[in-house]
PDB file of N, CA and C in Angstrom:
ATOM      1  N   MET A  14     102.968 109.106 113.201  1.00 94.00           N
ATOM      2  CA  MET A  14     104.542 109.530 113.073  1.00 94.00           C
ATOM      3  C   MET A  14     105.201 107.932 112.783  1.00 94.00           C
ATOM      4  N   ASN A  15     105.880 108.106 111.938  1.00 97.00           N
ATOM      5  CA  ASN A  15     106.745 106.695 111.352  1.00 97.00           C
ATOM      6  C   ASN A  15     108.042 106.790 112.254  1.00 97.00           C
ATOM      7  N   LEU A  16     108.482 105.632 112.943  1.00 98.00           N
ATOM      8  CA  LEU A  16     109.437 105.146 113.440  1.00 98.00           C
ATOM      9  C   LEU A  16     110.108 104.442 113.101  1.00 98.00           C
ATOM     10  N   SER A  17     111.642 104.398 113.153  1.00 97.00           N
ATOM     11  CA  SER A  17     112.382 103.038 112.846  1.00 97.00           C
ATOM     12  C   SER A  17     111.990 102.066 114.016  1.00 97.00           C
ATOM     13  N   GLN A  18     112.453 100.591 113.854  1.00 96.00           N
ATOM     14  CA  GLN A  18     112.432  99.757 114.887  1.00 96.00           C
ATOM     15  C   GLN A  18     113.392 100.448 116.218  1.00 96.00           C
ATOM     16  N   GLU A  19     114.810 100.791 116.074  1.00 96.00           N
ATOM     17  CA  GLU A  19     115.247 101.207 117.319  1.00 96.00           C
ATOM     18  C   GLU A  19     114.385 102.612 117.855  1.00 96.00           C
ATOM     19  N   GLN A  20     114.025 103.406 117.106  1.00 98.00           N
ATOM     20  CA  GLN A  20     113.803 104.631 117.810  1.00 98.00           C
ATOM     21  C   GLN A  20     112.629 104.022 118.650  1.00 98.00           C
ATOM     22  N   TRP A  21     111.298 103.674 117.993  1.00 98.00           N
ATOM     23  CA  TRP A  21     110.289 103.407 117.930  1.00 98.00           C
ATOM     24  C   TRP A  21     110.299 102.671 119.296  1.00 98.00           C
ATOM     25  N   TRP A  22     111.019 101.505 119.546  1.00 97.00           N
ATOM     26  CA  TRP A  22     111.086 101.013 120.914  1.00 97.00           C
ATOM     27  C   TRP A  22     112.209 101.692 122.016  1.00 97.00           C
ATOM     28  N   GLU A  23     113.233 102.661 121.759  1.00 97.00           N
ATOM     29  CA  GLU A  23     113.368 103.432 122.738  1.00 97.00           C
ATOM     30  C   GLU A  23     112.332 104.514 123.149  1.00 97.00           C
ATOM     31  N   ASN A  24     112.100 105.058 122.617  1.00 98.00           N
ATOM     32  CA  ASN A  24     110.736 106.084 122.775  1.00 98.00           C
ATOM     33  C   ASN A  24     110.186 105.281 123.332  1.00 98.00           C
ATOM     34  N   PHE A  25     109.608 104.460 123.156  1.00 98.00           N
ATOM     35  CA  PHE A  25     108.563 103.334 123.673  1.00 98.00           C
ATOM     36  C   PHE A  25     108.803 103.357 125.483  1.00 98.00           C
ATOM     37  N   GLN A  26     110.457 102.764 125.692  1.00 97.00           N
ATOM     38  CA  GLN A  26     110.819 102.377 127.209  1.00 97.00           C
ATOM     39  C   GLN A  26     111.246 103.745 127.518  1.00 97.00           C
ATOM     40  N   GLN A  27     110.991 104.953 127.008  1.00 98.00           N
ATOM     41  CA  GLN A  27     111.099 105.944 127.872  1.00 98.00           C
ATOM     42  C   GLN A  27     110.049 107.046 128.123  1.00 98.00           C
ATOM     43  N   ASP A  28     108.827 106.267 127.822  1.00 98.00           N
ATOM     44  CA  ASP A  28     107.227 106.959 128.124  1.00 98.00           C
ATOM     45  C   ASP A  28     106.947 106.379 128.522  1.00 98.00           C
ATOM     46  N   GLU A  29     106.287 107.314 129.968  1.00 97.00           N
ATOM     47  CA  GLU A  29     105.628 106.772 130.843  1.00 97.00           C
ATOM     48  C   GLU A  29     104.124 106.534 130.788  1.00 97.00           C
ATOM     49  N   ASN A  30     103.508 107.246 129.451  1.00 98.00           N
ATOM     50  CA  ASN A  30     102.214 107.148 128.871  1.00 98.00           C
ATOM     51  C   ASN A  30     101.980 106.130 127.920  1.00 98.00           C
ATOM     52  N   ALA A  31     102.904 104.871 127.509  1.00 98.00           N
ATOM     53  CA  ALA A  31     103.131 104.400 126.571  1.00 98.00           C
ATOM     54  C   ALA A  31     102.234 103.156 126.008  1.00 98.00           C
ATOM     55  N   VAL A  32     101.484 102.677 125.378  1.00 99.00           N
ATOM     56  CA  VAL A  32     100.989 101.763 125.579  1.00 99.00           C
ATOM     57  C   VAL A  32     100.972 101.202 124.132  1.00 99.00           C
ATOM     58  N   ILE A  33     101.422  99.962 123.931  1.00 99.00           N
ATOM     59  CA  ILE A  33     101.607  98.898 122.826  1.00 99.00           C
ATOM     60  C   ILE A  33     100.414  98.426 121.634  1.00 99.00           C
ATOM     61  N   LEU A  34      99.708  98.843 120.708  1.00 99.00           N
ATOM     62  CA  LEU A  34      98.532  98.345 120.167  1.00 99.00           C
ATOM     63  C   LEU A  34      98.846  97.777 118.788  1.00 99.00           C
ATOM     64  N   ASP A  35      98.641  96.808 118.765  1.00 99.00           N
ATOM     65  CA  ASP A  35      98.799  96.052 117.268  1.00 99.00           C
ATOM     66  C   ASP A  35      97.393  95.639 116.972  1.00 99.00           C
ATOM     67  N   VAL A  36      97.498  96.065 115.772  1.00 99.00           N
ATOM     68  CA  VAL A  36      96.278  96.194 115.211  1.00 99.00           C
ATOM     69  C   VAL A  36      96.279  94.786 113.939  1.00 99.00           C
ATOM     70  N   ARG A  37      97.095  94.132 113.990  1.00 99.00           N
ATOM     71  CA  ARG A  37      96.893  93.070 113.398  1.00 99.00           C
ATOM     72  C   ARG A  37      95.092  91.757 113.591  1.00 99.00           C
ATOM     73  N   THR A  38      95.278  90.879 112.983  1.00 98.00           N
ATOM     74  CA  THR A  38      94.169  89.841 112.874  1.00 98.00           C
ATOM     75  C   THR A  38      94.248  89.553 114.495  1.00 98.00           C
ATOM     76  N   ILE A  39      93.462  88.575 115.037  1.00 98.00           N
ATOM     77  CA  ILE A  39      93.377  87.743 116.620  1.00 98.00           C
ATOM     78  C   ILE A  39      94.303  86.599 116.160  1.00 98.00           C
ATOM     79  N   ASP A  40      94.444  85.895 115.007  1.00 97.00           N
ATOM     80  CA  ASP A  40      95.037  84.903 114.311  1.00 97.00           C
ATOM     81  C   ASP A  40      96.803  85.332 114.613  1.00 97.00           C
ATOM     82  N   GLU A  41      96.869  86.278 113.837  1.00 98.00           N
ATOM     83  CA  GLU A  41      97.951  86.780 113.913  1.00 98.00           C
ATOM     84  C   GLU A  41      98.610  87.126 115.228  1.00 98.00           C
ATOM     85  N   PHE A  42      98.118  87.950 116.091  1.00 98.00           N
ATOM     86  CA  PHE A  42      98.230  88.559 117.579  1.00 98.00           C
ATOM     87  C   PHE A  42      98.755  86.795 118.081  1.00 98.00           C
ATOM     88  N   GLU A  43      97.721  85.813 118.306  1.00 96.00           N
ATOM     89  CA  GLU A  43      98.178  84.839 119.074  1.00 96.00           C
ATOM     90  C   GLU A  43      99.312  83.625 118.648  1.00 96.00           C
ATOM     91  N   GLU A  44      99.681  84.345 116.945  1.00 97.00           N
ATOM     92  CA  GLU A  44     100.891  83.671 117.084  1.00 97.00           C
ATOM     93  C   GLU A  44     102.151  83.986 117.474  1.00 97.00           C
ATOM     94  N   ILE A  45     102.462  85.037 117.325  1.00 97.00           N
ATOM     95  CA  ILE A  45     103.391  86.197 117.754  1.00 97.00           C
ATOM     96  C   ILE A  45     103.244  87.653 117.970  1.00 97.00           C
ATOM     97  N   ALA A  46     103.873  88.260 119.298  1.00 98.00           N
ATOM     98  CA  ALA A  46     103.324  89.381 119.444  1.00 98.00           C
ATOM     99  C   ALA A  46     104.485  90.006 120.262  1.00 98.00           C
ATOM    100  N   ILE A  47     104.407  91.292 120.493  1.00 98.00           N
ATOM    101  CA  ILE A  47     105.164  91.941 121.087  1.00 98.00           C
ATOM    102  C   ILE A  47     104.542  92.165 122.871  1.00 98.00           C
ATOM    103  N   PRO A  48     105.443  91.778 123.514  1.00 97.00           N
ATOM    104  CA  PRO A  48     104.726  91.757 124.860  1.00 97.00           C
ATOM    105  C   PRO A  48     104.006  92.800 125.327  1.00 97.00           C
ATOM    106  N   ASN A  49     103.260  92.254 126.466  1.00 96.00           N
ATOM    107  CA  ASN A  49     102.082  93.920 126.772  1.00 96.00           C
ATOM    108  C   ASN A  49     101.343  94.772 125.522  1.00 96.00           C
ATOM    109  N   SER A  50     100.947  94.046 124.464  1.00 98.00           N
ATOM    110  CA  SER A  50     100.076  94.952 123.672  1.00 98.00           C
ATOM    111  C   SER A  50      98.470  94.419 123.430  1.00 98.00           C
ATOM    112  N   LEU A  51      98.278  95.562 123.246  1.00 98.00           N
ATOM    113  CA  LEU A  51      96.956  95.093 123.320  1.00 98.00           C
ATOM    114  C   LEU A  51      96.453  95.079 121.843  1.00 98.00           C
ATOM    115  N   ASN A  52      95.337  94.281 121.720  1.00 99.00           N
ATOM    116  CA  ASN A  52      95.147  93.860 120.379  1.00 99.00           C
ATOM    117  C   ASN A  52      93.801  94.203 119.488  1.00 99.00           C
ATOM    118  N   ILE A  53      93.812  95.334 118.932  1.00 99.00           N
ATOM    119  CA  ILE A  53      92.446  95.798 118.163  1.00 99.00           C
ATOM    120  C   ILE A  53      92.832  95.496 116.750  1.00 99.00           C
ATOM    121  N   ASP A  54      91.580  94.662 116.232  1.00 99.00           N
ATOM    122  CA  ASP A  54      91.853  94.406 114.866  1.00 99.00           C
ATOM    123  C   ASP A  54      91.113  95.131 113.651  1.00 99.00           C
ATOM    124  N   ILE A  55      92.329  96.046 112.864  1.00 99.00           N
ATOM    125  CA  ILE A  55      92.046  96.921 111.978  1.00 99.00           C
ATOM    126  C   ILE A  55      91.052  96.337 110.741  1.00 99.00           C
ATOM    127  N   TYR A  56      90.863  95.568 110.595  1.00 98.00           N
ATOM    128  CA  TYR A  56      90.187  94.892 109.561  1.00 98.00           C
ATOM    129  C   TYR A  56      88.640  94.786 110.478  1.00 98.00           C
ATOM    130  N   LYS A  57      88.449  94.836 111.045  1.00 98.00           N
ATOM    131  CA  LYS A  57      87.276  95.177 112.165  1.00 98.00           C
ATOM    132  C   LYS A  57      86.331  96.299 111.823  1.00 98.00           C
ATOM    133  N   GLY A  58      86.724  97.183 111.102  1.00 96.00           N
ATOM    134  CA  GLY A  58      85.968  98.564 110.411  1.00 96.00           C
ATOM    135  C   GLY A  58      85.787  99.235 111.389  1.00 96.00           C
ATOM    136  N   GLN A  59      84.349  99.290 111.907  1.00 97.00           N
ATOM    137  CA  GLN A  59      83.581 100.090 112.652  1.00 97.00           C
ATOM    138  C   GLN A  59      83.624  99.793 114.317  1.00 97.00           C
ATOM    139  N   GLU A  60      84.077  98.498 114.365  1.00 98.00           N
ATOM    140  CA  GLU A  60      84.071  98.108 115.702  1.00 98.00           C
ATOM    141  C   GLU A  60      85.689  98.088 115.949  1.00 98.00           C
ATOM    142  N   PHE A  61      86.582  98.370 115.235  1.00 98.00           N
ATOM    143  CA  PHE A  61      87.843  98.777 115.557  1.00 98.00           C
ATOM    144  C   PHE A  61      87.827 100.300 116.183  1.00 98.00           C
ATOM    145  N   LEU A  62      87.086 101.171 115.300  1.00 98.00           N
ATOM    146  CA  LEU A  62      87.072 102.545 115.459  1.00 98.00           C
ATOM    147  C   LEU A  62      86.678 102.619 116.883  1.00 98.00           C
ATOM    148  N   ASP A  63      85.258 101.881 117.278  1.00 98.00           N
ATOM    149  CA  ASP A  63      84.476 101.837 118.581  1.00 98.00           C
ATOM    150  C   ASP A  63      85.092 101.408 119.402  1.00 98.00           C
ATOM    151  N   GLU A  64      86.306 100.543 119.520  1.00 98.00           N
ATOM    152  CA  GLU A  64      87.722 100.109 120.731  1.00 98.00           C
ATOM    153  C   GLU A  64      88.469 101.141 120.519  1.00 98.00           C
ATOM    154  N   VAL A  65      88.737 102.106 119.557  1.00 98.00           N
ATOM    155  CA  VAL A  65      89.597 102.633 119.725  1.00 98.00           C
ATOM    156  C   VAL A  65      89.278 104.051 120.272  1.00 98.00           C
ATOM    157  N   ASN A  66      88.144 104.516 120.034  1.00 97.00           N
ATOM    158  CA  ASN A  66      87.579 105.790 120.927  1.00 97.00           C
ATOM    159  C   ASN A  66      86.867 105.525 122.270  1.00 97.00           C
ATOM    160  N   LYS A  67      87.274 103.850 122.953  1.00 98.00           N
ATOM    161  CA  LYS A  67      87.235 104.032 123.996  1.00 98.00           C
ATOM    162  C   LYS A  67      88.996 104.176 124.720  1.00 98.00           C
ATOM    163  N   LEU A  68      89.669 104.482 123.934  1.00 98.00           N
ATOM    164  CA  LEU A  68      90.794 104.371 124.772  1.00 98.00           C
ATOM    165  C   LEU A  68      91.214 105.945 125.319  1.00 98.00           C
ATOM    166  N   ASP A  69      92.290 106.026 126.353  1.00 98.00           N
ATOM    167  CA  ASP A  69      92.612 107.398 126.646  1.00 98.00           C
ATOM    168  C   ASP A  69      93.319 108.198 125.838  1.00 98.00           C
ATOM    169  N   LYS A  70      93.047 109.301 125.198  1.00 98.00           N
ATOM    170  CA  LYS A  70      93.404 110.224 124.356  1.00 98.00           C
ATOM    171  C   LYS A  70      94.858 110.658 124.697  1.00 98.00           C
ATOM    172  N   ASP A  71      95.027 110.978 126.253  1.00 97.00           N
ATOM    173  CA  ASP A  71      96.219 111.839 126.862  1.00 97.00           C
ATOM    174  C   ASP A  71      97.233 110.356 126.695  1.00 97.00           C
ATOM    175  N   LYS A  72      97.275 109.063 126.310  1.00 98.00           N
ATOM    176  CA  LYS A  72      98.037 108.143 126.279  1.00 98.00           C
ATOM    177  C   LYS A  72      99.161 108.375 124.731  1.00 98.00           C
ATOM    178  N   SER A  73     100.131 107.950 124.623  1.00 99.00           N
ATOM    179  CA  SER A  73     101.310 107.360 123.641  1.00 99.00           C
ATOM    180  C   SER A  73     100.744 106.072 123.379  1.00 99.00           C
ATOM    181  N   TYR A  74     100.311 105.949 121.571  1.00 99.00           N
ATOM    182  CA  TYR A  74     100.076 104.623 120.958  1.00 99.00           C
ATOM    183  C   TYR A  74     101.477 104.452 120.281  1.00 99.00           C
ATOM    184  N   TYR A  75     102.129 103.465 120.585  1.00 99.00           N
ATOM    185  CA  TYR A  75     103.450 102.738 119.972  1.00 99.00           C
ATOM    186  C   TYR A  75     102.170 101.593 118.735  1.00 99.00           C
ATOM    187  N   VAL A  76     101.842 101.949 117.519  1.00 99.00           N
ATOM    188  CA  VAL A  76     101.326 101.056 116.863  1.00 99.00           C
ATOM    189  C   VAL A  76     102.106  99.876 116.345  1.00 99.00           C
ATOM    190  N   TYR A  77     101.528  98.987 115.820  1.00 99.00           N
ATOM    191  CA  TYR A  77     102.682  98.196 115.358  1.00 99.00           C
ATOM    192  C   TYR A  77     101.368  96.891 114.558  1.00 99.00           C
ATOM    193  N   CYS A  78     101.764  96.289 113.240  1.00 99.00           N
ATOM    194  CA  CYS A  78     101.143  95.146 112.455  1.00 99.00           C
ATOM    195  C   CYS A  78     102.234  94.337 112.018  1.00 99.00           C
ATOM    196  N   LYS A  79     101.748  93.517 110.519  1.00 98.00           N
ATOM    197  CA  LYS A  79     102.781  92.831 110.050  1.00 98.00           C
ATOM    198  C   LYS A  79     104.402  93.322 109.692  1.00 98.00           C
ATOM    199  N   ALA A  80     103.632  94.585 108.780  1.00 98.00           N
ATOM    200  CA  ALA A  80     104.678  95.049 107.798  1.00 98.00           C
ATOM    201  C   ALA A  80     104.908  96.323 108.220  1.00 98.00           C
ATOM    202  N   GLY A  81     103.485  96.847 108.502  1.00 97.00           N
ATOM    203  CA  GLY A  81     103.592  98.630 108.792  1.00 97.00           C
ATOM    204  C   GLY A  81     102.924  99.482 108.315  1.00 97.00           C
ATOM    205  N   GLY A  82     102.001  98.735 106.950  1.00 97.00           N
ATOM    206  CA  GLY A  82     100.879  99.259 106.306  1.00 97.00           C
ATOM    207  C   GLY A  82      99.550  99.618 106.901  1.00 97.00           C
ATOM    208  N   ARG A  83      98.812  98.257 107.723  1.00 98.00           N
ATOM    209  CA  ARG A  83      97.975  98.430 108.756  1.00 98.00           C
ATOM    210  C   ARG A  83      98.135  99.314 109.980  1.00 98.00           C
ATOM    211  N   SER A  84      99.188  99.507 110.352  1.00 99.00           N
ATOM    212  CA  SER A  84      99.743 100.348 111.895  1.00 99.00           C
ATOM    213  C   SER A  84      99.634 101.548 111.007  1.00 99.00           C
ATOM    214  N   ASN A  85     100.063 102.238 109.921  1.00 98.00           N
ATOM    215  CA  ASN A  85     100.162 103.341 109.741  1.00 98.00           C
ATOM    216  C   ASN A  85      98.855 103.924 109.209  1.00 98.00           C
ATOM    217  N   GLN A  86      98.034 103.199 108.570  1.00 98.00           N
ATOM    218  CA  GLN A  86      96.267 103.650 108.280  1.00 98.00           C
ATOM    219  C   GLN A  86      96.048 103.471 109.612  1.00 98.00           C
ATOM    220  N   ALA A  87      96.311 102.682 111.073  1.00 99.00           N
ATOM    221  CA  ALA A  87      95.726 102.859 112.299  1.00 99.00           C
ATOM    222  C   ALA A  87      95.983 104.188 112.944  1.00 99.00           C
ATOM    223  N   CYS A  88      97.498 104.333 112.806  1.00 99.00           N
ATOM    224  CA  CYS A  88      97.522 106.312 112.838  1.00 99.00           C
ATOM    225  C   CYS A  88      96.869 107.409 112.631  1.00 99.00           C
ATOM    226  N   LEU A  89      96.709 107.076 111.101  1.00 98.00           N
ATOM    227  CA  LEU A  89      96.195 108.477 110.729  1.00 98.00           C
ATOM    228  C   LEU A  89      94.902 108.119 110.814  1.00 98.00           C
ATOM    229  N   LEU A  90      93.793 107.067 111.010  1.00 98.00           N
ATOM    230  CA  LEU A  90      92.598 107.606 111.759  1.00 98.00           C
ATOM    231  C   LEU A  90      92.418 107.719 112.999  1.00 98.00           C
ATOM    232  N   MET A  91      93.497 107.416 114.167  1.00 98.00           N
ATOM    233  CA  MET A  91      93.461 107.332 115.261  1.00 98.00           C
ATOM    234  C   MET A  91      93.851 109.453 115.563  1.00 98.00           C
ATOM    235  N   ASN A  92      94.599 109.514 114.659  1.00 98.00           N
ATOM    236  CA  ASN A  92      95.030 110.963 114.304  1.00 98.00           C
ATOM    237  C   ASN A  92      94.020 111.700 114.552  1.00 98.00           C
ATOM    238  N   GLN A  93      92.735 111.212 113.504  1.00 97.00           N
ATOM    239  CA  GLN A  93      91.564 111.861 112.634  1.00 97.00           C
ATOM    240  C   GLN A  93      90.459 111.898 113.914  1.00 97.00           C
ATOM    241  N   LEU A  94      90.572 110.886 114.781  1.00 97.00           N
ATOM    242  CA  LEU A  94      90.045 110.676 116.199  1.00 97.00           C
ATOM    243  C   LEU A  94      90.284 111.462 117.141  1.00 97.00           C
ATOM    244  N   GLY A  95      91.065 111.904 117.412  1.00 98.00           N
ATOM    245  CA  GLY A  95      92.158 113.402 118.606  1.00 98.00           C
ATOM    246  C   GLY A  95      92.684 112.765 118.947  1.00 98.00           C
ATOM    247  N   PHE A  96      93.767 111.500 118.464  1.00 98.00           N
ATOM    248  CA  PHE A  96      94.691 111.090 119.369  1.00 98.00           C
ATOM    249  C   PHE A  96      95.927 111.773 118.670  1.00 98.00           C
ATOM    250  N   ASP A  97      96.841 112.451 119.804  1.00 97.00           N
ATOM    251  CA  ASP A  97      98.021 113.298 118.942  1.00 97.00           C
ATOM    252  C   ASP A  97      99.141 112.756 119.116  1.00 97.00           C
ATOM    253  N   LYS A  98      99.233 111.538 119.862  1.00 98.00           N
ATOM    254  CA  LYS A  98     100.563 110.667 120.555  1.00 98.00           C
ATOM    255  C   LYS A  98     100.827 109.468 119.772  1.00 98.00           C
ATOM    256  N   THR A  99     100.576 109.232 118.492  1.00 99.00           N
ATOM    257  CA  THR A  99     100.596 107.694 117.547  1.00 99.00           C
ATOM    258  C   THR A  99     101.613 107.517 116.948  1.00 99.00           C
ATOM    259  N   PHE A 100     102.454 106.322 116.931  1.00 99.00           N
ATOM    260  CA  PHE A 100     103.960 106.383 116.395  1.00 99.00           C
ATOM    261  C   PHE A 100     103.668 104.581 115.966  1.00 99.00           C
ATOM    262  N   ASN A 101     104.112 104.713 114.469  1.00 99.00           N
ATOM    263  CA  ASN A 101     104.077 103.303 113.638  1.00 99.00           C
ATOM    264  C   ASN A 101     104.995 103.107 113.536  1.00 99.00           C
ATOM    265  N   LEU A 102     105.127 101.405 113.460  1.00 98.00           N
ATOM    266  CA  LEU A 102     106.553 100.770 113.663  1.00 98.00           C
ATOM    267  C   LEU A 102     106.921 100.394 112.303  1.00 98.00           C
ATOM    268  N   LEU A 103     107.753 101.335 111.969  1.00 98.00           N
ATOM    269  CA  LEU A 103     108.393 100.643 110.158  1.00 98.00           C
ATOM    270  C   LEU A 103     109.267  99.378 109.964  1.00 98.00           C
ATOM    271  N   GLY A 104     108.438  98.726 109.352  1.00 98.00           N
ATOM    272  CA  GLY A 104     109.041  96.919 109.358  1.00 98.00           C
ATOM    273  C   GLY A 104     108.009  96.124 109.596  1.00 98.00           C
ATOM    274  N   GLY A 105     107.194  96.806 111.054  1.00 98.00           N
ATOM    275  CA  GLY A 105     106.362  96.017 112.058  1.00 98.00           C
ATOM    276  C   GLY A 105     107.329  94.795 112.133  1.00 98.00           C
ATOM    277  N   ILE A 106     106.123  93.639 112.842  1.00 98.00           N
ATOM    278  CA  ILE A 106     106.772  92.789 113.764  1.00 98.00           C
ATOM    279  C   ILE A 106     107.616  91.814 112.655  1.00 98.00           C
ATOM    280  N   THR A 107     107.503  91.893 111.010  1.00 97.00           N
ATOM    281  CA  THR A 107     108.242  91.086 110.530  1.00 97.00           C
ATOM    282  C   THR A 107     109.894  91.362 110.312  1.00 97.00           C
ATOM    283  N   GLU A 108     110.343  92.706 110.725  1.00 96.00           N
ATOM    284  CA  GLU A 108     111.339  92.768 111.186  1.00 96.00           C
ATOM    285  C   GLU A 108     111.854  93.395 112.799  1.00 96.00           C
ATOM    286  N   TRP A 109     111.121  93.123 113.482  1.00 96.00           N
ATOM    287  CA  TRP A 109     111.190  93.447 114.765  1.00 96.00           C
ATOM    288  C   TRP A 109     112.555  92.418 115.244  1.00 96.00           C
ATOM    289  N   THR A 110     113.518  92.846 116.011  1.00 93.00           N
ATOM    290  CA  THR A 110     114.367  92.214 117.029  1.00 93.00           C
ATOM    291  C   THR A 110     114.357  92.173 118.390  1.00 93.00           C
ATOM    292  N   GLY A 111     113.435  92.738 118.976  1.00 94.00           N
ATOM    293  CA  GLY A 111     112.647  92.883 120.045  1.00 94.00           C
ATOM    294  C   GLY A 111     112.084  92.134 120.681  1.00 94.00           C
ATOM    295  N   PRO A 112     111.486  91.917 121.421  1.00 95.00           N
ATOM    296  CA  PRO A 112     111.191  91.266 122.560  1.00 95.00           C
ATOM    297  C   PRO A 112     109.943  90.395 122.200  1.00 95.00           C
ATOM    298  N   ILE A 113     109.371  89.197 122.108  1.00 96.00           N
ATOM    299  CA  ILE A 113     108.288  88.447 121.486  1.00 96.00           C
ATOM    300  C   ILE A 113     107.852  87.927 122.671  1.00 96.00           C
ATOM    301  N   VAL A 114     106.453  87.422 122.394  1.00 93.00           N
ATOM    302  CA  VAL A 114     105.585  86.247 122.830  1.00 93.00           C
ATOM    303  C   VAL A 114     105.200  85.632 121.818  1.00 93.00           C
ATOM    304  N   GLU A 115     105.532  84.384 121.899  1.00 88.00           N
ATOM    305  CA  GLU A 115     105.401  83.014 120.702  1.00 88.00           C
ATOM    306  C   GLU A 115     104.038  82.305 121.334  1.00 88.00           C
ATOM    307  N   GLU A 116     103.242  81.694 121.121  1.00 77.00           N
ATOM    308  CA  GLU A 116     102.467  80.626 121.072  1.00 77.00           C
ATOM    309  C   GLU A 116     103.309  79.456 121.602  1.00 77.00           C
TER     310      GLU A 116
END
């Protein structure tokens, strides 16, 4: 499900089962990230799928990337793998105005 920046952050803060998932490359992740994000690079292909499959399917995943494209793809893949609660951050970290961690 695609959510606006405000809705994504508000829902995350109210969700006791929330996990923030960053699907960008490790270089992008190390440059700037949303605090407490888990990083699994979608460009890793099968390795991405293998790592995602290790995650708890009962959790809610708030997924982001640079602009929203990769995270949308990640949400679709996760849904196919049996994850029911995936939320894409529209605009990605490029439009993010919430808390960040910078290198």
